[in-house]
Every structure is written in structure tokens, then in C-alpha cells.
Short mmCIF file of C-alpha atoms and ligand atoms in Angstrom, two decimals:
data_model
loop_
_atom_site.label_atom_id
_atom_site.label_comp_id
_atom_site.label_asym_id
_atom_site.label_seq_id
_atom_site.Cartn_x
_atom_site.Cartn_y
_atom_site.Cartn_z
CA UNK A 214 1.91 22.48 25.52
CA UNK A 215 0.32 19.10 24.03
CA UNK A 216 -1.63 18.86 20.96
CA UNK A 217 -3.43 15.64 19.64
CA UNK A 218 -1.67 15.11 16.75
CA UNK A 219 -0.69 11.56 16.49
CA UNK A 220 -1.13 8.61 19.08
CA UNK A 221 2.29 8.09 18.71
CA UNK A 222 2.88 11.08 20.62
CA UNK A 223 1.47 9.40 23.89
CA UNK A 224 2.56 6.49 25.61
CA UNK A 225 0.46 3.63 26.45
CA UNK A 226 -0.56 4.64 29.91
CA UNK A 227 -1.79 7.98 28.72
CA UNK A 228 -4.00 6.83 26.18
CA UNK A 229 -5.46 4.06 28.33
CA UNK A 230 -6.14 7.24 30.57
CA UNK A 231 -7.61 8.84 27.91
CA UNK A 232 -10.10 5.53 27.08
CA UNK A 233 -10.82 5.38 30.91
CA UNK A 234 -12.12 9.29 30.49
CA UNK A 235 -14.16 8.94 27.17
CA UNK A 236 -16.08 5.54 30.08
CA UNK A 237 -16.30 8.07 32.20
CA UNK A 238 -17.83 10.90 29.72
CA UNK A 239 -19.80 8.81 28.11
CA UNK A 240 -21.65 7.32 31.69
CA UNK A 241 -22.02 10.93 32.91
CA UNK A 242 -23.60 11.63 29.51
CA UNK A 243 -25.64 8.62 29.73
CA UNK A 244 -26.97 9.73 33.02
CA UNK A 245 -27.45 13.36 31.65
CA UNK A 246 -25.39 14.48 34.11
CA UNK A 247 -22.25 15.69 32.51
CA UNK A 248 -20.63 18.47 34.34
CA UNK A 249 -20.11 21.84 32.07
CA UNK A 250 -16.26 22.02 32.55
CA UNK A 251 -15.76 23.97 29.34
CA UNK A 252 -18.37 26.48 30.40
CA UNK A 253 -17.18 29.99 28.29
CA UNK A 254 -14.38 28.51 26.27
CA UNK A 255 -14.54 28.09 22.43
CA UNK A 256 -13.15 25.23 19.68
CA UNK A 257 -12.04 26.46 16.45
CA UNK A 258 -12.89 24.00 14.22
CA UNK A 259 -10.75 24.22 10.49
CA UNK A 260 -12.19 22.00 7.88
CA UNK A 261 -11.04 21.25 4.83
CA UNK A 262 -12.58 18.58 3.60
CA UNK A 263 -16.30 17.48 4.33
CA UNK A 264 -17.16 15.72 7.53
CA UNK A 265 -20.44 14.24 9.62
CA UNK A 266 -19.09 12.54 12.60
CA UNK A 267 -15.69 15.06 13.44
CA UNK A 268 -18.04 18.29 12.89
CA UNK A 269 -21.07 16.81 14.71
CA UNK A 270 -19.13 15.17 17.68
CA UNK A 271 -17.25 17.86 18.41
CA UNK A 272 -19.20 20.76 17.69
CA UNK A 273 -22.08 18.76 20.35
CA UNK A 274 -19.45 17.90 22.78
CA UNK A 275 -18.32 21.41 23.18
CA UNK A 276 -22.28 22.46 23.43
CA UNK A 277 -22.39 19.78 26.15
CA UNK A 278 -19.55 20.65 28.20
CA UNK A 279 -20.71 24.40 28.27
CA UNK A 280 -18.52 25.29 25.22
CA UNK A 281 -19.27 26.70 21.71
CA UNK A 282 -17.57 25.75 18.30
CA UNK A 283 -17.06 27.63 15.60
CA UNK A 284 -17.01 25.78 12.13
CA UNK A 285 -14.39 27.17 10.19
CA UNK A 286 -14.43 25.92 5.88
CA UNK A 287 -12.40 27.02 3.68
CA UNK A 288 -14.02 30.32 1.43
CA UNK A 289 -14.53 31.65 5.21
CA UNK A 290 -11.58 31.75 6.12
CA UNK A 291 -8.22 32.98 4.52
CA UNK A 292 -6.26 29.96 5.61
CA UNK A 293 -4.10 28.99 2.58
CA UNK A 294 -5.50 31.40 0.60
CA UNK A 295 -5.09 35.39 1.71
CA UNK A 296 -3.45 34.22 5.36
CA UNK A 297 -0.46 31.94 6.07
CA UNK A 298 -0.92 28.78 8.60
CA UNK A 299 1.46 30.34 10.65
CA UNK A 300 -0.70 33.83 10.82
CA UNK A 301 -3.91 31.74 11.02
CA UNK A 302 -2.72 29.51 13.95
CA UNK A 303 -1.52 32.51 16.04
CA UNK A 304 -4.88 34.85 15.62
CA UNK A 305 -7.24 31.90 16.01
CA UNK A 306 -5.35 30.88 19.41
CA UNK A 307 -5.91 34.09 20.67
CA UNK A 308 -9.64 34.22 20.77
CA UNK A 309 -10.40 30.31 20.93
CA UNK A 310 -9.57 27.51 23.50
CA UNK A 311 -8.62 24.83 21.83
CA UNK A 312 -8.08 24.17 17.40
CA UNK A 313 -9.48 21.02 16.09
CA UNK A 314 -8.32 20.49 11.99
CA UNK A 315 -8.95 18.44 9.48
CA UNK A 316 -6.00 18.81 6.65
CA UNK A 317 -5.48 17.91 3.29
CA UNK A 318 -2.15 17.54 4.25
CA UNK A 319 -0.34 16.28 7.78
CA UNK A 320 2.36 19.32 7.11
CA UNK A 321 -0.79 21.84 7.83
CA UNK A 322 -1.76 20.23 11.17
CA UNK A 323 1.33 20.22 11.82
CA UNK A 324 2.44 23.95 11.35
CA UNK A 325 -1.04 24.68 12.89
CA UNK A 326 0.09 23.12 15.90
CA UNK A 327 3.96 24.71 15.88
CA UNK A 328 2.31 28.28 15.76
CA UNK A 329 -0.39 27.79 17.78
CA UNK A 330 -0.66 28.64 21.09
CA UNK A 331 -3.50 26.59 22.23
CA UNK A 332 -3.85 22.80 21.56
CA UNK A 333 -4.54 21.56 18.38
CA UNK A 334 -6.17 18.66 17.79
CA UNK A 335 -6.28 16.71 14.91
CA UNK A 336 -9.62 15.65 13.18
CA UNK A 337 -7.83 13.81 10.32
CA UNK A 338 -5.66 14.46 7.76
CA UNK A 339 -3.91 12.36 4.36
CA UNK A 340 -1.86 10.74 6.82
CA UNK A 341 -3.75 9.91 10.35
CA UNK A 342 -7.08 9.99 11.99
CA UNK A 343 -6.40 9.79 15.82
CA UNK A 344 -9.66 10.91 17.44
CA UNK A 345 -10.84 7.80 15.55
CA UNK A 346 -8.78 5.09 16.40
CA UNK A 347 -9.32 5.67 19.96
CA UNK A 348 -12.76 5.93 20.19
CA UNK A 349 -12.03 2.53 18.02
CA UNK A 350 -10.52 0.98 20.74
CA UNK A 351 -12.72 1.98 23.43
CA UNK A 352 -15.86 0.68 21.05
CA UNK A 353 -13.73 -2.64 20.84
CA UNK A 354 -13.27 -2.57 24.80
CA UNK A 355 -17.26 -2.09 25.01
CA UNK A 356 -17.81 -5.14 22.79
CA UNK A 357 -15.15 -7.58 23.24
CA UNK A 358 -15.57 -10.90 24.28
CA UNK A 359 -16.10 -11.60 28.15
CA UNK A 360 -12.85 -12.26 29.85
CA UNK A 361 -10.70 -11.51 27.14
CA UNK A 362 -8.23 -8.79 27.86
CA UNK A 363 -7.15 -5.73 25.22
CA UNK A 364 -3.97 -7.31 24.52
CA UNK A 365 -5.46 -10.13 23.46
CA UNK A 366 -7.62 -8.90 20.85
CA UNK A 367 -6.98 -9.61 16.76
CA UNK A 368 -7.98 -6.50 14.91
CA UNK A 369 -8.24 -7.53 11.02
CA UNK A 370 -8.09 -4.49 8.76
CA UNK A 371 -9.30 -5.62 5.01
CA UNK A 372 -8.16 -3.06 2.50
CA UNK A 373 -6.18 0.18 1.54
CA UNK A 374 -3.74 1.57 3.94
CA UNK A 375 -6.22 4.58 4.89
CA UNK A 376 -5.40 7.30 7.26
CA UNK A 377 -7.75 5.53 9.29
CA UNK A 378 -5.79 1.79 8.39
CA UNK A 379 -2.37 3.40 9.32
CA UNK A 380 -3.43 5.31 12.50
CA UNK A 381 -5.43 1.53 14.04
CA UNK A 382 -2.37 0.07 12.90
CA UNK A 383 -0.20 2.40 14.88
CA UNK A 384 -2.40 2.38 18.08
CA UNK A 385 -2.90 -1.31 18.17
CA UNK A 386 0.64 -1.99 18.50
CA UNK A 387 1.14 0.80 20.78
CA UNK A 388 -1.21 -1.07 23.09
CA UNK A 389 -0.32 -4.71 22.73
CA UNK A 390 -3.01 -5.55 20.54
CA UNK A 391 -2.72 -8.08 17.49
CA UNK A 392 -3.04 -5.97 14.00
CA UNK A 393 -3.38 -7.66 10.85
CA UNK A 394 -3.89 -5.90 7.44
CA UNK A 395 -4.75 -7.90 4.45
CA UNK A 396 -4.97 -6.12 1.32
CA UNK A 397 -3.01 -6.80 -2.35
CA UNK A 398 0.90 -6.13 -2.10
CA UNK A 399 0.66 -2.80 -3.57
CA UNK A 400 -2.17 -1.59 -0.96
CA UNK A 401 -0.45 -2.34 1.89
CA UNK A 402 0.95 -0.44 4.14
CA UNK A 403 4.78 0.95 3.29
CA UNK A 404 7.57 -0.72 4.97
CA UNK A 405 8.37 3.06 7.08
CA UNK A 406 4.91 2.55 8.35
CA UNK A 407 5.08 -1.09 9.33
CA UNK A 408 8.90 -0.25 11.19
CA UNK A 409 7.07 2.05 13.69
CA UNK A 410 4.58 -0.61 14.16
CA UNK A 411 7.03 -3.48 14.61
CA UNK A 412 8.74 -1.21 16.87
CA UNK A 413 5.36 -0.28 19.08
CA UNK A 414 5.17 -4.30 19.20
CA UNK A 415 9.00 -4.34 20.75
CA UNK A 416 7.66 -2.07 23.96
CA UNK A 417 3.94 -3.74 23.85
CA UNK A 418 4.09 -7.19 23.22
CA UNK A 419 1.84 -6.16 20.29
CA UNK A 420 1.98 -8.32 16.78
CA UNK A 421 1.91 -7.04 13.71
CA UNK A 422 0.78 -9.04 10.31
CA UNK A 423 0.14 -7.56 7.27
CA UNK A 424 -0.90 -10.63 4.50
CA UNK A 425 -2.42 -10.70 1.01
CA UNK A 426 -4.92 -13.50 2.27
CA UNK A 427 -8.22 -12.13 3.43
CA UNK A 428 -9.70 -15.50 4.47
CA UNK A 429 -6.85 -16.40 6.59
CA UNK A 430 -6.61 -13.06 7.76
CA UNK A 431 -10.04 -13.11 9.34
CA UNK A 432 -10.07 -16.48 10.88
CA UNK A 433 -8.99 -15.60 13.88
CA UNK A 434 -10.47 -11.94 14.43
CA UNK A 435 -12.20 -10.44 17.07
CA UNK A 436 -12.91 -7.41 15.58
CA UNK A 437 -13.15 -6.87 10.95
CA UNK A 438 -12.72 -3.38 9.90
CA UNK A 439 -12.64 -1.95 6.83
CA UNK A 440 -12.37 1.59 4.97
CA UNK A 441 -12.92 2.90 1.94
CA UNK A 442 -10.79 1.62 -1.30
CA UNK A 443 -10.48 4.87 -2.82
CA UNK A 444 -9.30 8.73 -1.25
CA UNK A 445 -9.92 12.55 -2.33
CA UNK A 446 -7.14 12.96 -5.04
CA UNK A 447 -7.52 9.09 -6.17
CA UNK A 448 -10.82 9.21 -8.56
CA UNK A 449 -8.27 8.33 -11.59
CA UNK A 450 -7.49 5.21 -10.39
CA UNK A 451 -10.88 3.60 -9.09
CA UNK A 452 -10.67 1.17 -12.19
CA UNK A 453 -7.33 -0.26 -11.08
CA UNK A 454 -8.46 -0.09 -7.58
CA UNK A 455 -11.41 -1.74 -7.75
CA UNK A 456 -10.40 -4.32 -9.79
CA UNK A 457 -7.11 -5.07 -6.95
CA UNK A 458 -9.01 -5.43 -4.15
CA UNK A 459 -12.69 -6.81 -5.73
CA UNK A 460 -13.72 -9.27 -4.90
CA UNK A 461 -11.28 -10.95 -2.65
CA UNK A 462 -11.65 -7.85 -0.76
CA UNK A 463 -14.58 -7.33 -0.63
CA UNK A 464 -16.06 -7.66 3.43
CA UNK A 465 -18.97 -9.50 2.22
CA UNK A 466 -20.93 -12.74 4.08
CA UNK A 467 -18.92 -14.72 2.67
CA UNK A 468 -15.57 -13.51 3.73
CA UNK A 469 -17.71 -12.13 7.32
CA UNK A 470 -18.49 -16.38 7.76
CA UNK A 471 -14.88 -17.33 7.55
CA UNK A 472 -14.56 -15.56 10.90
CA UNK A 473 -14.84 -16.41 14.57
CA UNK A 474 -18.98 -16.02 15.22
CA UNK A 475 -18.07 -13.84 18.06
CA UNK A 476 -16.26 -11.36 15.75
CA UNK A 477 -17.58 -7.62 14.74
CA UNK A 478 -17.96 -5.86 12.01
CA UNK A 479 -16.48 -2.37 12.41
CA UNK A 480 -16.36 0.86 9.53
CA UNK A 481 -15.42 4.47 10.68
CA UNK A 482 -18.04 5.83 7.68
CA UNK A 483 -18.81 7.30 5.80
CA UNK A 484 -18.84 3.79 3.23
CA UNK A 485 -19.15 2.90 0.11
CA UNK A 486 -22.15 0.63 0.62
CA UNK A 487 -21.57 -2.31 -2.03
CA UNK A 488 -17.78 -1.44 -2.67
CA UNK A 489 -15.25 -2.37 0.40
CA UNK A 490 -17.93 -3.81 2.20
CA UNK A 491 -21.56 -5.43 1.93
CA UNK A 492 -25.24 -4.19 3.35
CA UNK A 493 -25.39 -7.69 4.57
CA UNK A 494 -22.46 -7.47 6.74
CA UNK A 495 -22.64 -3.39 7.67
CA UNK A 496 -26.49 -4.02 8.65
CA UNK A 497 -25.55 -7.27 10.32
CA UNK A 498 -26.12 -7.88 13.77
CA UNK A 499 -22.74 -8.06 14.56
CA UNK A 500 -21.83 -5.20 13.12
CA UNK A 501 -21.23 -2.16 15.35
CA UNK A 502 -20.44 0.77 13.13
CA UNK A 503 -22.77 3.25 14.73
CA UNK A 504 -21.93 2.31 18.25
CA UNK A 505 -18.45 3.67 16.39
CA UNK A 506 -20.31 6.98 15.56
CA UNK A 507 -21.91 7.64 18.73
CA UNK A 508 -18.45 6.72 20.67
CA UNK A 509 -17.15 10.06 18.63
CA UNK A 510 -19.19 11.86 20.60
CA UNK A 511 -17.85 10.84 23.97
CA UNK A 512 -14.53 10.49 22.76
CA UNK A 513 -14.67 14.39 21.43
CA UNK A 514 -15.70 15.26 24.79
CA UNK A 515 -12.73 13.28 26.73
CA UNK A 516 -10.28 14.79 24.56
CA UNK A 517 -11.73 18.32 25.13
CA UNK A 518 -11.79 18.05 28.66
CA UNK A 519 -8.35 16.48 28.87
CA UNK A 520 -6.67 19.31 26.62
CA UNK A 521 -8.72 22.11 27.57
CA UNK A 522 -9.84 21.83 30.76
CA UNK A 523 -6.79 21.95 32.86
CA UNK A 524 -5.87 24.99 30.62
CA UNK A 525 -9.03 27.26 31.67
CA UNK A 526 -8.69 29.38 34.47
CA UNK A 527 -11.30 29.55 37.01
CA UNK A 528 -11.48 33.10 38.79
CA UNK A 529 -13.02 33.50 42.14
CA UNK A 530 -16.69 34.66 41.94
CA UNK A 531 -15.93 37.52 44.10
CA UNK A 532 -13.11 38.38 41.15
CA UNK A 533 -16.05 38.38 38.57
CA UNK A 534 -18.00 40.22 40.88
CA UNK A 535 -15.70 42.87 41.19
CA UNK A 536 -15.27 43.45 37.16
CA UNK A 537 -18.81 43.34 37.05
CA UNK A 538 -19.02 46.15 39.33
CA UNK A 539 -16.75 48.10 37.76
CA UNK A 540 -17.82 47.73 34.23
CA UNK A 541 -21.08 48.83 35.52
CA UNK A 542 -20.13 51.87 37.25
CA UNK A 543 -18.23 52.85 33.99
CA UNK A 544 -21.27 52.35 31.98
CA UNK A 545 -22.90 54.54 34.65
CA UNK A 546 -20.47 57.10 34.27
CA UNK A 547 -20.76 56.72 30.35
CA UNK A 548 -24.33 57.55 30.24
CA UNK A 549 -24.21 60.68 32.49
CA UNK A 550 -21.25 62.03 29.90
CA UNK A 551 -22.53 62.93 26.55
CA UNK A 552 -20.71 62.15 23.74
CA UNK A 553 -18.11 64.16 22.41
CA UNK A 554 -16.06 63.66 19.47
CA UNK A 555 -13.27 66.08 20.01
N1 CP B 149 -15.14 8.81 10.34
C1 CP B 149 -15.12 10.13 10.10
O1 CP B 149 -14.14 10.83 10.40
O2 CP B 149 -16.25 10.60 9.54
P1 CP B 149 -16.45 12.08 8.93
O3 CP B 149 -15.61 12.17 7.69
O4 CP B 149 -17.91 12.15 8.65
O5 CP B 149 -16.00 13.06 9.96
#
């Protein structure tokens, strides 16, 4: 069985499969004519951290599809507390569909998904955040430049090497994409990270440059995206932080001018409005940051139907009927006995 842990799991064809099914989810949607293919099956949905666009996305794509979700925080569950992963993993799969999880740590996803027995899909952890890169690429496929193909798109990452940094720079390079990070030498992404990536480029065709130069970084991009400089865990060094990457790295007008005019401003949010990047270029009319959002939503609801739905088995009606029948002549027969303890 597959889970959604990491895009490095998939090859290239299968997530441009996957893009081509969050176009088609999102035009059925559009249409209000998406087909309830989930109808009676359930997400588990573990959170341990906060979240607005995993929670909402997928708890409304399951309601879409004809699915329910169940939002599971820690203090509500016994996950790390009273219950092992392993435990947790094995009774949730046997009363949900599908697990989606957001981890403090990558080993939890991880042993969620070696225990479970239904997929488990990963809504972000310390070390990746895969539902989000790929709804990031098919935003980037909805606004790229006419006539320019994915592989030729220049995606400029300003800042920290985020969950959300290391997972675009993973799936660009899986894809053939260009992937630049510019952020201070210490910031940047470790040299294991940047070895997968070089090696994505080997099969793809894919580059890979990771600078300390913002302004040459972004000359050339079709696409400037940026995340927050600081992570849960991290509040003790926001002083050295801030003071690395401001204010050369900063996504501000200034450094958004030095770029192509065609390129976009892109943030998966939540941001720090004022800190990693500017109103002026977030609320800019090349900025596309809540086309991001909403693409959650679709994406959610390809990744459901591509890891659930074959999975859900589809009786004949006349097999329902049947158990209907008998369930109600049992409950017929239940009512005529009276009840006896003994
Ligand atoms: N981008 C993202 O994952 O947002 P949330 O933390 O609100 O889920």
C-alpha cells in the first residue's frame, strides 16, 4: 500500500498524473459537479501543530467527495501520550479510510504510516510539506507564462530552508524545473539535501542553484516564493535570524522590481506580514498566494480520490439490499422478544 509521504516517493509521471487530477477536480468543482466518490468513507485527521489551509482543505474535500473527517489534536487523543504511534496507527486504520498527519517530527509520520493499514498522508511535518508543493506546481502551471513549458520555469525561493523550501526544492528537480534558493550560507539548505536534488536534476534535466545573492537570484524568475524566517522550536534565535536574512532578504518592492515583470509572487501562509516578505508585494497584483490556498482544496481532493478511492469497495445494491433486509427482520424479531437478562 502507498502513502503520501514524500514526493520523492513518486516518479515524475505519477505526480504529473496527480497535477492532471487536482485540473480535473478542481473543473468538476468549478462546475459544481464533482462526483461523491468517497461517499461513506472517513479521513482521520492527526494534528499536532495548528493549521488553516491542511484542516480546512481537507476536512471540505472529504465533505465534497461524500466523505467525513474527523479532526484529531492532541489532548483528544492519546497519541504520544497514553497510546504508542504504533497502537494509534493500527486502531485508527481500522475504523477510518485514509490518515492525514501533521508531525512535529518526520519519524511520527513515518511510523504512522509503517503501522498503518490504510494510507497515510502527510500534511507536513519538521522535515516536508508535500500536499503543498504540488498544489505549488499546479498553481505555477495555472499562471505561467503562455508557451512556456514546466521545465522551463525558474522557481526562486528567498529564505530559510523550510519544510516547505526543502520539499519545492525536491519536487522541482524531480520535474525538470530550475530551483534556486538564495538565503545567507548558514540558512541554506544542507549539502544531504542539495545531493538528492542534484541527483533529481541527473534523471530530469532539472537545475539546481542555491546562492547568497537575492538580486541575482530573482532576475531571472518566473515564479518568487518565500516562507517564514523562523519555525516552532526556533523563538530563541529570532534576533540572529532576523538580523541574517533582513534586509537583503527581505521580498520587498524593491527586491520584487529586480525581477522579470511577468514573475509571481508566491507564499504557502500563514506569513509574517512585514518580516520575510512585504504587504506591497503579498497584496500585489502579481502575487498569487490565495490562488495557492484555494488550489489546497482541489489538491486535497485529488489526493483523496487517488489514495482512497481505488481502495473502497463498492457492493452491489442488491448486496445492500439484502443486509438491509436482514437487519430488519432481526430488529423485527427483537421487538417481538422481550428482554431477558439471564
Ligand atoms: N500552508 C499551510 O500548510 O498552512 P496551514 O499551516 O494553515 O495548514
Amino acid at each position: 500500500m502507498r502513502h503520501f509521504i514524500d514526493t520523492q516517493d513518486f516518479s515524475k509521471a505519477e505526480l504529473l498524473d496527480l497535477i492532471q487530477l487536482i485540473h480535473l477536480t478542481k473543473d468538476a468543482d468549478k462546475q459544481g459537479a464533482l462526483p461523491p466518490l468517497l461517499s461513506g468513507t472517513s479521513l482521520g485527521m492527526i494534528f499536532e501543530e495548528p493549521s488553516t489551509r491542511t484542516r480546512v482543505s481537507f476536512e471540505v474535500a472529504m465533505t465534497k467527495l461524500g466523505g467525513h473527517a474527523l479532526y484529531l489534536r492532541p489532548g483528544e487523543i492519546h497519541l504520544g501520550q497514553r497510546e504508542s504511534t504504533k497502537d494509534t496507527a493500527k486502531v485508527i486504520s481500522r475504523m477510518v479510510n485514509a490518515i492525514e498527519a501533521r508531525t512535529l517530527s518526520h519519524k511520527t509520520v513515518l511510523e504512522l504510516a509503517r503501522h498503518a493499514t490504510v494510507p497515510v498522508i502527510n500534511g507536513l511535518t519538521d522535515y516536508n510539506h508535500p500536499t503543498q508543493v504540488i498544489c505549488d506546481v499546479f498553481t505555477m502551471l495555472e499562471h505561467k507564462l503562455p508557451g512556456k513549458l514546466l521545465e522551463d520555469l525558474n522557481v526562486v525561493f528567498i529564505g530559510d530552508t523550510t519544510n516547505v523550501c526543502s520539499s519545492l526544492m525536491l519536487i522541482c528537480t524531480q520535474l525538470g524545473m530550475r530551483f534556486t534558493q538564495a538565503a545567507p550560507r548558514k540558512y541554506q539548505a544542507p549539502e544531504s539535501l542539495q545531493e538528492i536534488a542534484r541527483e533529481n536534476c541527473k534523471l530530469s534535466g532539472g537545475t539546481l542553484v542555491v546562492t547568497d545573492d537575492p538580486v541575482a537570484a530573482v532576475s531571472d524568475a518566473d515564479f518568487i516564493y518565500t516562507d517564514l524566517w523562523w519555525w516552532v522550536g526556533q523563538e530563541a534565535e529570532i534576533p540572529e535570524r532576523k538580523a541574517a536574512f533582513m534586509p537583503n532578504f527581505q521580498v520587498n518592492l524593491a527586491l520584487f522590481e529586480k525581477a522579470p515583470r511577468h514573475a509571481k509572487m508566491m507564499h504557502c501562509l500563514p506569513a509574517s506580514r512585514g518580516v520575510e516578505a512585504t504587504d506591497e508585494v503579498l497584496d500585489h497584483p502579481r502575487s498569487i498566494i490565495y490562488d495557492q490556498s484555494e488550489n489546497r482544496l482541489h489538491t486535497e481532493k485529488a489526493i483523496l480520490i487517488k489514495f482512497v478511492y481505488p481502495r473502497v469497495s463498492r457492493p452491489p445494491h442488491t448486496l445492500r439490499d439484502w443486509h438491509a433486509g436482514r437487519i430488519q427482520a432481526f430488529l423485527g424479531e427483537s421487538l417481538r422478544l422481550t428482554f431477558d437478562p439471564s
